[in-house]
Coordinates of C-alpha atoms in Angstrom, one line a residue:
M30 CA -19.2 -196.0 38.8
D31 CA -19.2 -198.8 41.4
I32 CA -20.4 -198.6 45.0
K33 CA -16.9 -198.2 46.5
A34 CA -16.2 -195.2 44.3
L35 CA -19.6 -193.7 45.3
V36 CA -18.8 -194.1 49.0
M37 CA -15.4 -192.6 48.5
G38 CA -16.8 -189.6 46.6
V39 CA -19.4 -188.8 49.3
A40 CA -16.9 -189.3 52.1
F41 CA -14.4 -187.0 50.4
A42 CA -17.1 -184.3 49.9
A43 CA -18.1 -184.5 53.5
M44 CA -14.5 -184.3 54.8
W45 CA -13.7 -181.5 52.4
S46 CA -16.8 -179.5 53.4
S47 CA -16.2 -180.0 57.2
A48 CA -12.8 -178.4 57.0
F49 CA -14.3 -175.0 56.9
T50 CA -16.1 -175.5 60.1
S51 CA -13.1 -176.8 62.0
A52 CA -11.0 -174.0 60.5
R53 CA -13.5 -171.4 61.8
I54 CA -13.1 -172.8 65.3
I55 CA -9.3 -172.8 65.1
V56 CA -9.0 -169.2 64.1
E57 CA -11.2 -168.1 67.0
Y58 CA -8.4 -169.2 69.4
A59 CA -5.1 -169.1 67.4
P60 CA -3.5 -166.9 64.7
P61 CA -4.5 -168.3 61.3
L62 CA -1.1 -168.8 59.6
T63 CA 0.5 -170.0 62.7
A64 CA -2.2 -172.6 63.2
L65 CA -2.1 -173.6 59.5
A66 CA 1.7 -174.0 59.6
A67 CA 1.4 -176.3 62.6
R68 CA -1.4 -178.2 60.9
F69 CA 0.8 -178.8 57.8
L70 CA 3.7 -179.8 59.8
M71 CA 1.7 -182.4 61.8
S72 CA -0.1 -183.7 58.7
G73 CA 3.2 -184.0 56.8
I74 CA 4.8 -185.9 59.6
V75 CA 1.8 -188.3 59.8
A76 CA 1.6 -188.8 56.1
V77 CA 5.3 -189.3 55.5
G78 CA 5.5 -191.6 58.5
I79 CA 2.7 -193.8 57.0
A80 CA 4.4 -193.6 53.6
L81 CA 7.7 -194.9 55.0
A82 CA 5.9 -197.7 56.8
M83 CA 4.3 -198.7 53.5
G84 CA 7.8 -198.8 51.9
Q85 CA 7.4 -195.6 49.9
R86 CA 10.4 -193.4 49.3
M87 CA 11.0 -189.9 48.1
R88 CA 12.0 -191.1 44.6
L89 CA 9.4 -189.2 42.7
T90 CA 9.1 -188.5 38.9
R91 CA 9.7 -185.0 37.6
Q92 CA 5.9 -184.6 37.1
Q93 CA 5.3 -185.7 40.7
W94 CA 7.8 -183.2 42.2
R95 CA 6.1 -180.5 40.1
G96 CA 2.8 -181.5 41.5
V97 CA 4.1 -181.5 45.1
I98 CA 5.5 -178.0 44.7
I99 CA 2.5 -176.5 42.9
F100 CA -0.1 -178.1 45.1
G101 CA 1.9 -177.2 48.2
V102 CA 2.1 -173.6 47.2
C103 CA -1.3 -173.0 45.5
Q104 CA -3.6 -175.4 47.3
N105 CA -2.0 -175.5 50.8
A106 CA -0.3 -172.2 51.3
L107 CA -2.4 -169.8 49.2
Y108 CA -5.8 -171.5 49.1
L109 CA -6.0 -172.6 52.7
G110 CA -3.9 -169.6 53.9
M111 CA -6.3 -167.1 52.4
N112 CA -9.3 -169.0 53.7
F113 CA -7.9 -169.3 57.2
V114 CA -7.3 -165.5 57.3
A115 CA -10.7 -164.8 55.8
M116 CA -12.5 -166.9 58.3
Q117 CA -11.5 -164.5 61.1
T118 CA -14.4 -162.3 59.8
V119 CA -16.3 -164.6 57.3
E120 CA -18.7 -167.4 58.1
A121 CA -17.5 -171.0 57.5
S122 CA -20.6 -171.6 55.3
L123 CA -19.8 -168.7 53.0
A124 CA -16.1 -169.8 52.7
S125 CA -17.2 -173.3 51.8
I126 CA -19.6 -172.0 49.2
M127 CA -16.9 -169.8 47.6
A128 CA -14.4 -172.7 47.6
S129 CA -17.0 -175.0 46.0
T130 CA -16.9 -172.9 42.8
M131 CA -13.6 -174.5 41.9
P132 CA -15.1 -176.9 39.3
L133 CA -16.8 -174.0 37.7
L134 CA -13.6 -172.0 37.5
V135 CA -11.7 -175.0 36.1
A136 CA -14.3 -175.4 33.4
L137 CA -14.4 -171.7 32.6
A138 CA -10.6 -171.5 32.4
G139 CA -10.5 -174.6 30.1
W140 CA -13.1 -173.0 27.8
L141 CA -11.7 -169.4 27.7
I142 CA -8.0 -169.9 28.1
F143 CA -7.2 -173.4 26.8
G144 CA -9.9 -173.5 24.0
R145 CA -11.6 -176.6 25.3
R146 CA -15.1 -176.8 23.8
L147 CA -17.9 -176.9 26.4
P148 CA -21.3 -178.3 25.5
V149 CA -24.5 -176.2 25.9
L150 CA -25.2 -178.0 29.2
G151 CA -21.8 -177.0 30.5
V152 CA -22.3 -173.4 29.5
A153 CA -25.7 -173.4 31.2
G154 CA -24.1 -174.9 34.3
L155 CA -21.5 -172.2 34.4
L156 CA -24.1 -169.5 34.2
A157 CA -26.2 -171.1 36.8
G158 CA -23.3 -171.7 39.2
F159 CA -22.1 -168.1 39.1
A160 CA -25.6 -166.8 39.4
G161 CA -26.0 -168.8 42.6
V162 CA -22.8 -167.3 43.9
A163 CA -24.0 -163.8 43.1
I164 CA -27.3 -164.5 44.9
I165 CA -25.5 -165.6 48.1
M166 CA -22.8 -162.8 48.0
S167 CA -25.4 -160.1 47.5
A168 CA -27.4 -161.4 50.4
R169 CA -24.4 -161.8 52.7
L170 CA -23.0 -158.3 51.8
G171 CA -26.4 -156.9 52.6
A172 CA -26.3 -158.6 55.9
G173 CA -22.9 -157.1 56.8
S174 CA -20.4 -159.8 55.8
D175 CA -16.8 -158.5 55.4
P176 CA -16.0 -157.6 51.8
F177 CA -12.3 -158.1 52.3
G178 CA -12.8 -161.6 53.7
M179 CA -15.1 -162.5 50.8
M180 CA -12.4 -161.2 48.4
L181 CA -9.8 -163.5 50.0
C182 CA -12.2 -166.4 49.7
A183 CA -12.6 -165.6 46.0
L184 CA -8.8 -165.4 45.4
A185 CA -8.5 -168.7 47.3
A186 CA -10.9 -170.4 44.9
V187 CA -8.8 -169.0 42.0
S188 CA -5.6 -170.4 43.6
I189 CA -7.0 -174.0 43.9
T190 CA -8.2 -173.7 40.3
V191 CA -4.6 -173.0 39.2
A192 CA -3.3 -175.9 41.2
T193 CA -6.0 -178.2 39.7
L194 CA -5.2 -177.2 36.1
A195 CA -1.4 -177.4 36.6
V196 CA -1.0 -180.8 38.3
A197 CA -3.3 -183.1 36.4
G198 CA -1.7 -186.6 36.5
A199 CA 0.6 -185.9 39.5
S200 CA -1.0 -188.8 41.4
S201 CA 0.2 -191.4 38.8
G202 CA 3.4 -193.3 39.2
G203 CA 3.0 -194.5 42.8
N204 CA 4.2 -193.1 46.1
L205 CA 0.8 -191.5 46.7
M206 CA 1.1 -191.1 50.5
M207 CA 4.6 -189.7 50.2
I208 CA 3.3 -187.1 47.7
V209 CA 0.5 -186.1 50.2
G210 CA 3.1 -185.7 53.0
L211 CA 5.6 -183.8 51.0
Q212 CA 3.1 -181.3 49.7
M213 CA 2.1 -180.7 53.4
F214 CA 5.8 -179.8 54.1
V215 CA 5.8 -177.3 51.2
G216 CA 2.7 -175.7 52.7
F217 CA 4.3 -175.6 56.1
I218 CA 7.3 -173.7 54.8
C219 CA 5.2 -171.2 52.9
C220 CA 2.9 -170.5 55.9
A221 CA 5.6 -170.5 58.6
I222 CA 7.6 -167.7 57.2
P223 CA 4.8 -165.0 57.1
A224 CA 3.5 -166.4 60.4
V225 CA 6.9 -165.7 62.1
L226 CA 7.1 -162.3 60.4
F227 CA 3.6 -160.9 60.9
E228 CA 1.7 -162.8 63.6
T229 CA 1.9 -162.8 67.4
P230 CA 1.8 -166.4 68.5
V231 CA -0.9 -165.9 71.2
I232 CA -2.9 -169.1 71.5
D233 CA -6.0 -169.7 73.8
M234 CA -5.6 -173.4 74.6
N235 CA -8.9 -175.1 75.2
W236 CA -10.6 -178.4 74.3
R237 CA -12.5 -176.9 71.3
L238 CA -9.2 -175.8 69.7
G239 CA -7.5 -179.1 70.5
L240 CA -10.4 -181.1 69.0
A241 CA -10.8 -178.9 65.9
F242 CA -7.0 -178.9 65.3
G243 CA -6.6 -182.7 65.7
Y244 CA -9.6 -183.3 63.4
T245 CA -8.2 -180.9 60.8
V246 CA -4.8 -182.5 60.8
L247 CA -6.0 -186.1 60.4
V248 CA -9.2 -185.9 58.4
P249 CA -9.2 -183.0 55.9
G250 CA -5.4 -182.8 56.2
V251 CA -4.4 -186.4 55.4
L252 CA -7.4 -188.7 54.9
A253 CA -9.4 -186.4 52.5
T254 CA -6.4 -185.8 50.3
L255 CA -5.6 -189.5 50.2
V256 CA -9.2 -190.4 49.4
W257 CA -9.3 -187.8 46.6
F258 CA -6.2 -189.1 44.9
A259 CA -7.4 -192.7 45.3
L260 CA -10.8 -191.7 43.8
V261 CA -9.1 -190.0 40.9
G262 CA -7.0 -193.1 40.3
R263 CA -10.1 -195.3 40.4
I264 CA -12.6 -193.4 38.2
G265 CA -10.6 -190.5 36.7
A266 CA -10.5 -186.8 37.5
V267 CA -13.6 -185.9 35.5
K268 CA -16.0 -188.4 37.2
A269 CA -14.4 -187.8 40.6
S270 CA -15.0 -184.0 40.3
T271 CA -18.7 -184.6 39.9
F272 CA -18.9 -185.1 43.7
H273 CA -18.0 -181.4 44.2
F274 CA -21.7 -180.6 43.6
L275 CA -22.3 -181.9 47.2
N276 CA -19.9 -179.4 48.7
P277 CA -22.1 -176.2 48.8
F278 CA -24.9 -178.2 50.5
L279 CA -22.6 -180.1 53.0
G280 CA -20.6 -177.0 53.8
V281 CA -23.7 -175.0 54.8
V282 CA -25.3 -177.8 56.7
I283 CA -22.2 -178.7 58.7
A284 CA -21.6 -175.1 59.7
A285 CA -25.2 -174.7 60.7
V286 CA -25.3 -177.8 62.8
L287 CA -21.9 -177.4 64.6
L288 CA -21.5 -173.6 64.7
G289 CA -25.1 -172.4 64.7
E290 CA -24.7 -170.3 61.5
K291 CA -28.0 -169.1 60.2
I292 CA -29.3 -170.2 56.8
G293 CA -31.4 -167.7 55.0
P294 CA -33.7 -168.1 52.0
A295 CA -31.0 -166.6 49.7
D296 CA -28.5 -169.2 50.9
V297 CA -30.9 -172.1 50.2
L298 CA -31.7 -170.8 46.7
G299 CA -28.0 -170.0 45.9
V300 CA -26.7 -173.3 47.2
A301 CA -29.3 -175.2 45.1
V302 CA -28.4 -173.2 42.0
I303 CA -24.6 -173.7 42.5
A304 CA -25.0 -177.4 43.1
A305 CA -27.1 -177.8 40.0
G306 CA -24.6 -175.7 38.0
I307 CA -21.6 -177.8 39.2
L308 CA -23.5 -181.0 38.4
A309 CA -24.4 -179.8 34.9
V310 CA -20.8 -178.8 34.2
Q311 CA -19.4 -182.1 35.3
I312 CA -21.9 -184.2 33.4
S313 CA -21.2 -182.2 30.3
K314 CA -17.5 -183.0 30.6
Q315 CA -18.3 -186.7 30.4
T316 CA -19.8 -186.3 26.9
T317 CA -17.5 -186.8 24.0
V318 CA -16.6 -183.4 22.6
P319 CA -14.4 -183.0 19.5
P320 CA -11.1 -181.3 20.2
P321 CA -10.6 -177.7 19.0
V322 CA -9.4 -177.3 15.4

């Protein structure tokens, strides 16, 4: 792995983790699905505009269109939608920790559902990762965290796992920025409909909301997605996913610094265990394992 890939990986992890803090600020002042639909619309316009300026067009392969739709629905609408709704009552740090289990869920699904062999190190990583989640969840429930919000965060993690498993290779074939923009438009449509039906568009306009919304549109919304696809294209999905082990730590630290969220001993222990588990799982995937018979 070269220096450029290392910088890209750390930058992606930081941008991905910061999205939960900015989302927590947004839902304090605006309805979650309304805000998310607006975010997707703005991110899509920016990304497609950049794509057109780069000479890219909407001539995608069948696999790319499949990726656009699945990612738009599962990652944008379901994953982010449930997280935005949950963060009305759940801390940003907890939401980021729950979301960071995605690599563990991908490895678990590959092992149990698709029959992919997992080395002993990977199995140990899975057990450690889920044990870390249990430590944090038990402590947060004891401290009064909202069980329904935590359930939404868990379902969101499952949703992004489905998207990850379903669209492997969607970034190949060019038109990367166009793919990023189009999946944002899919997310916009999926969030705008329930927002119109079920939310009252009462928005408390202030500088915190404006800053958080602008940051969310440009950084996690466009730049992080682009960096991720570029990183996958540079070093492959398996090596790129290794950087997810930074997400629990970064998510907690960013929320603590910007929102003043408290970090308890159980959080520190759980984050360390989860990060170690994710790292073990990703390292185990880089070993050569014979295919199932």
